[in-house]
Every structure is written in structure tokens, then in C-alpha cells.
C-alpha positions as MATLAB code, in Angstrom:
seq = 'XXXXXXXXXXXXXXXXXXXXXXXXXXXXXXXXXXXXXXXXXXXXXXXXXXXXXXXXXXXXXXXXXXXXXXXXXXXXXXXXXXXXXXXXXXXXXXXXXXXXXXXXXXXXXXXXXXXXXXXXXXXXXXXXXXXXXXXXXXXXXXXXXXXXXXXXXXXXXXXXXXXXXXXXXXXXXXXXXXXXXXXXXXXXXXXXXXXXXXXXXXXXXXXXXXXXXXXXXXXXXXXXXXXXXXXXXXXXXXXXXX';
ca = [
     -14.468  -74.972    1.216;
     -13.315  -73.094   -2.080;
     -13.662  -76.528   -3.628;
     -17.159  -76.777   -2.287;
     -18.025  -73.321   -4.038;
     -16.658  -73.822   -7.330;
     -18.679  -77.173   -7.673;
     -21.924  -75.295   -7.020;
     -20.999  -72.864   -9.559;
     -20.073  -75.645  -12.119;
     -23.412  -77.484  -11.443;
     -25.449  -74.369  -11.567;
     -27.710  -73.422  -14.991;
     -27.091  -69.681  -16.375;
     -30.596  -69.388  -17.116;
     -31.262  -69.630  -13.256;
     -32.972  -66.501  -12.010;
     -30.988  -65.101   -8.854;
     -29.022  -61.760   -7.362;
     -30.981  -58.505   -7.406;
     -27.847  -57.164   -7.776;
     -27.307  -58.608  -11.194;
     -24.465  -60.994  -10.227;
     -26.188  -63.564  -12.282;
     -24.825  -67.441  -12.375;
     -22.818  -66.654  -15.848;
     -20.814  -63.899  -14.089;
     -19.556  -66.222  -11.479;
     -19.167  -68.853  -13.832;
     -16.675  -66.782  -15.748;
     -14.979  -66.084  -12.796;
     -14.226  -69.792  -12.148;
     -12.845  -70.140  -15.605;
     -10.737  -67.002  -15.921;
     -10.107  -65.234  -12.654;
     -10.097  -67.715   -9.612;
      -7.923  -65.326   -7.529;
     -11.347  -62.565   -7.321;
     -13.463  -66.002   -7.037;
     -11.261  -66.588   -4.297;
     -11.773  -63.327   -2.419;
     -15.297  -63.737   -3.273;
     -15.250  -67.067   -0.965;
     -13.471  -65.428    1.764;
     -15.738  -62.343    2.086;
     -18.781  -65.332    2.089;
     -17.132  -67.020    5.053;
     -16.110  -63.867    6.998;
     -19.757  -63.224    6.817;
     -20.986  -66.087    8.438;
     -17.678  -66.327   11.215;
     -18.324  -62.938   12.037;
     -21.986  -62.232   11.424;
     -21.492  -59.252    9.100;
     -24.132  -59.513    6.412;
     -23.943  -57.713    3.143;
     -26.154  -54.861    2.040;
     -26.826  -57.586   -0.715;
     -28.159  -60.201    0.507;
     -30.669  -58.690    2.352;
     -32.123  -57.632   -0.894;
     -34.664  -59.982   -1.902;
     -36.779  -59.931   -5.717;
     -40.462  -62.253   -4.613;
     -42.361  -63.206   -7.679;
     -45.264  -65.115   -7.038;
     -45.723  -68.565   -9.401;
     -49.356  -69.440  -10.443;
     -50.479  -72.599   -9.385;
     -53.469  -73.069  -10.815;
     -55.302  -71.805  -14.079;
     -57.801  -68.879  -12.135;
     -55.326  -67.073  -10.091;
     -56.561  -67.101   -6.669;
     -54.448  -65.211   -4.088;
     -54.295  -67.749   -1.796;
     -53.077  -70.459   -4.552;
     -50.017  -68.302   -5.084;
     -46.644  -69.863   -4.677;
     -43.977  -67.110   -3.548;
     -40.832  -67.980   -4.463;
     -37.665  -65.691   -3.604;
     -34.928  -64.490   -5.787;
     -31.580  -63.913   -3.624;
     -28.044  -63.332   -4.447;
     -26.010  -66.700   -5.485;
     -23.241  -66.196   -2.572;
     -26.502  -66.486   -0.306;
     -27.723  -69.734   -1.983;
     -24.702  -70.985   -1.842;
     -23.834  -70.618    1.553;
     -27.660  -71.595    2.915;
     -27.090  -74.820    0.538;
     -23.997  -75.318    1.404;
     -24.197  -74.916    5.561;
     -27.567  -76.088    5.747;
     -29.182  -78.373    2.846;
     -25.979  -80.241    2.575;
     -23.712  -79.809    5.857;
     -26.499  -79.880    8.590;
     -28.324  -82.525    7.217;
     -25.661  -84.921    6.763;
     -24.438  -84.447   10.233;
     -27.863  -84.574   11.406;
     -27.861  -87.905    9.050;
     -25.118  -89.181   10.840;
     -26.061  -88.464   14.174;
     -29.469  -90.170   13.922;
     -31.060  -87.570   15.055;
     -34.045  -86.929   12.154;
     -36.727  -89.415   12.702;
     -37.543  -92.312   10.596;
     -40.902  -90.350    9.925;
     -39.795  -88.204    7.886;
     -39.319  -88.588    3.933;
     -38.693  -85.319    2.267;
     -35.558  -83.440    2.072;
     -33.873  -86.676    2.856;
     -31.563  -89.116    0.795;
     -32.294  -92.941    0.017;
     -35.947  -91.921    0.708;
     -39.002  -92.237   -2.077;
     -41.781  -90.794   -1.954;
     -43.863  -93.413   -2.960;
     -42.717  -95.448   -0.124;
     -44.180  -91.964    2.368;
     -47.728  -92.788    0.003;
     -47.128  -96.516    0.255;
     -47.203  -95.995    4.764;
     -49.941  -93.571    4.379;
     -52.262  -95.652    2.334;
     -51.672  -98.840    4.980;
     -52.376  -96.945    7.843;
     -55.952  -95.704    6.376;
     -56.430  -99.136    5.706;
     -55.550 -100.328    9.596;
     -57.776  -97.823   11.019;
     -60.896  -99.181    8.629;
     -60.275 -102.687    9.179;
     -60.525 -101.722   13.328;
     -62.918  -99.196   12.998;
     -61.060  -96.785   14.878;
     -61.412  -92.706   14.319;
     -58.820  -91.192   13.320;
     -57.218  -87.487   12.349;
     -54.908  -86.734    9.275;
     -53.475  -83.433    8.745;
     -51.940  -82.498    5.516;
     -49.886  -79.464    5.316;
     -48.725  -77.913    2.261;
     -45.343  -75.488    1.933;
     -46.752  -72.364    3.042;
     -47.335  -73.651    6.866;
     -44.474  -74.813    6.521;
     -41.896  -72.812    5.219;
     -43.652  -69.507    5.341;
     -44.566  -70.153    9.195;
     -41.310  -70.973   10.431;
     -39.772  -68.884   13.125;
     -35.833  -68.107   12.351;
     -34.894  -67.585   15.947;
     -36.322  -70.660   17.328;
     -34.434  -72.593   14.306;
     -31.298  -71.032   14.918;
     -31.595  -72.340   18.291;
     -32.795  -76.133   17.063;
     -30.231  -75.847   14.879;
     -27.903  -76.040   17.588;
     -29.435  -79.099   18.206;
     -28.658  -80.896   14.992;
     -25.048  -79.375   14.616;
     -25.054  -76.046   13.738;
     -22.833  -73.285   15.451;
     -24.112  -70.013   17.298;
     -22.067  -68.231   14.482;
     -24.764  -70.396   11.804;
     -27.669  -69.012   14.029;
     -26.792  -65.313   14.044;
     -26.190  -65.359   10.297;
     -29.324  -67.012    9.672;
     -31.551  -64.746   11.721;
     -29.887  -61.340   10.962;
     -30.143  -62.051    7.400;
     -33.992  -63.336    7.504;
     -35.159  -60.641   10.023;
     -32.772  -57.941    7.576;
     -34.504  -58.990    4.330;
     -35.779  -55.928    2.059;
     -38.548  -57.791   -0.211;
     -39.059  -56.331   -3.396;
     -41.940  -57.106   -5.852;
     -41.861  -58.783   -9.129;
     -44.753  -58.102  -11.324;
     -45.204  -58.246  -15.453;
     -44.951  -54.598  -14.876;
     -41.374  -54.933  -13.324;
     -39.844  -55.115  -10.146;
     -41.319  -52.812   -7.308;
     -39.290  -49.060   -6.221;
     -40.550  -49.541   -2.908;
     -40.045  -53.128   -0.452;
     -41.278  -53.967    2.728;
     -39.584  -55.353    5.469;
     -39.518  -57.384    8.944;
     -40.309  -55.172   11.780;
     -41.460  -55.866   15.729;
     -44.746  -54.710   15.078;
     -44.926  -56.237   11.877;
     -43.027  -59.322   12.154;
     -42.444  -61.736    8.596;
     -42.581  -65.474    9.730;
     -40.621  -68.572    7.653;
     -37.450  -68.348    5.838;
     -38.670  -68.361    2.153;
     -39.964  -70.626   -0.710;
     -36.753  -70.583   -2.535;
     -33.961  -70.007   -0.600;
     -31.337  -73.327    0.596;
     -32.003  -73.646    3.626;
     -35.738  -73.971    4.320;
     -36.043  -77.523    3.151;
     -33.784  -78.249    5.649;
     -34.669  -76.387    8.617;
     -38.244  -77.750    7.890;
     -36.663  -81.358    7.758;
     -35.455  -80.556   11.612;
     -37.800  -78.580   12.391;
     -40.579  -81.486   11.693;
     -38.238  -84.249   13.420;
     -38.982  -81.905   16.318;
     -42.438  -81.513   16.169;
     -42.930  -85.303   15.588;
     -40.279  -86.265   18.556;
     -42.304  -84.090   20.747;
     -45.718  -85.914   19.380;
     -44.255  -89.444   19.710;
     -43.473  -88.404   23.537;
     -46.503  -86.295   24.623;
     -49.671  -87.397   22.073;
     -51.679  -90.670   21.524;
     -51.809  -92.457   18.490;
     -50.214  -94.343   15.556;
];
């Protein structure tokens, strides 16, 4: 709703890098304050993107900038985080953090495995689990396999088509689908260096295809909430163990 964007505008921070185009969070913030009727046709251009699947020239433009995790920069401890246009975040947080989720809430359908992403849920408590069930498998002396997996196989390795179908699943329309994987398989990544942002990008291709839907952007959080619930549900039926 128009309601819906104007509170993610008011609960946004200026300072928030975004938009390649320039269309920082202080433009649209003026907007809501002085010219609602062009924040208005703003909205309506968002939502005949998605109904229709026509996707802007703009948000397929996409500014990565890789985050240092550590104090030697290895190239494999990179974090890359992407910088997209703030219509884009807002629908992917608004149709898929926040919408999908909670109807996926409702439904039942995530399962009680899974902590992150995920209201009324601590982390500690995920540690707390974790932490008893080493302890079960020691006091029967049982082997046992743990696998830890950090955000690049998970974000970076999901596969938009298959999650626009899942999504189906959970709630989501075909519209939701085809606007989610024409604008990930569309994506023109640029490049930001202390040097400046690249001239040249590189881009999804069948030859050359670019897994996961980006460190960054709304919706991969979520899709890797349902995407998870999946994996486990299919473990729970098909696999041995705890």
C-alpha cells in the first residue's frame, strides 16, 4: 500500500547508501513531506512493475562493494554487499521480508528449526539447542555430523528460479516470481572500489550464470528463511538423525 511505502521512507536513515541512480533516501524523503502526489506516481509505477513484470532500466543497475571482514584482507573473507535503488528495497522488503513471511508465519508452514529471519525467536535460544544436542551425542557416544554454513552458501548460492517457484509455495504469486527472476537474472553489477565505481559491469548470462539473490538486498533473508524450511522438511522426511 501507499501507506506501507511512506512508513519505509519515514523509518529509513539518509545516510543509508542506495540507488546508483542517485535517488538517495533524502530525495524520497522530501517527497513525502512536500510532494505526495509525484510520491504517489512513484508507488504506482513500483506496483505496475511487479503486476505486470516490466522492470526498470534502474533497478537492474546494481553498485557491489565488498566489506572487509577481517584485518588481512583475504579474498575469500570478503563480504559483498549490494547497493540497489530504494523503490527495489522497498518492494523486495515489502513483498518478501515482511508480506511472505508473515503469511508463511501464519500458515505454519516454516519449521520450528529455524531461528533467523524470524520474529519472537533469539538467538541464544538457536546456541542454547545446539549446545544440548553436542552434549546428548557425548553422553551416548554416538558420531555425529554438524555443518555450519555461513551467508555466502547461502545467499550467494541460491537459485532465483527455483525460489520463485517455492515461493509459490509459501504465498507468493506467479506475478512475485517473474519480477523476482527477471530482475536478478537482469542485474548489471558495477564495482565499487576506493578508486570509484567501475565504467564497465558484468552480468548474468547462460554460459555464465550468477547464482543467489544478493547480500543486501530485502528479500534474501527471506527466501533463505523458506528456502531452508525446505531443505530441512525434505531432511526430516528422507535423512536419519536428530
Amino acid at each position: 500500500t501507499f501507506e506501507e511505502f511512506c512508513t519505509f521512507i519515514d523509518n529509513s536513515t539518509e545516510s543509508t547508501s542506495a540507488s546508483p541512480s542517485g535517488r538517495h533516501y533524502g530525495h524520497y524523503k522530501v517527497l513525502r513531506k512536500h510532494l505526495p502526489d509525484i510520491l504517489r506516481d512513484i508507488y504506482r509505477i513500483m506496483n505496475f512493475s511487479i503486476e505486470y513484470g516490466i522492470i526498470l532500466d534502474r533497478y537492474t543497475n546494481t553498485v557491489t562493494t565488498l566489506i572487509q571482514k577481517e584485518d588481512l584482507p583475504y579474498i575469500h573473507r570478503l563480504r559483498p554487499l549490494h547497493l540497489i535503488e530504494v523503490e527495489l528495497q522497498a518492494i523486495t522488503k515489502s513483498q518478501w521480508a515482511k508480506q511472505l513471511i508473515h503469511h508463511a508465519e501464519r500458515k505454519q508452514l516454516i519449521v520450528d528449526s529455524q531461528y533467523g529471519y524470524r520474529a519472537n525467536r533469539q538467538a541464544q535460544s538457536l546456541i542454547l539447542n545446539k549446545t544440548l544436542t553436542y552434549d546428548i551425542h557425548r553422553h551416548l557416544a554416538k558420531d555425529f555430523t554438524s555443518v555450519d554454513e555461513d551467508l555466502k552458501a547461502c545467499f550467494d548460492r541460491e537459485l532465483s528460479h527455483l525460489g520463485a517457484m517455492e515461493d509459490r509455495f509459501y504465498g507468493n504469486s506467479f506475478a512475485h516470481g517473474e519480477f523476482l527472476t527477471k530482475t536478478t537474472t537482469g542485474m548489471k553489477f558495477f564495482v565499487k572500489t576506493s578508486f570509484g565505481i567501475s565504467d564497465t559491469h558484468y552480468s548474468y548470462s547462460e554460459k555464465n550464470p550468477i547464482w543467489g539473490l544478493g547480500q543486501g538486498i530485502g528479500w534474501s533473508g527471506a527466501r533463505w528463511t523458506l528456502t531452508s524450511s525446505t531443505i530441512d522438511r525434505c531432511m526430516q522426511d528422507e535423512c536419519r538423525g536428530l
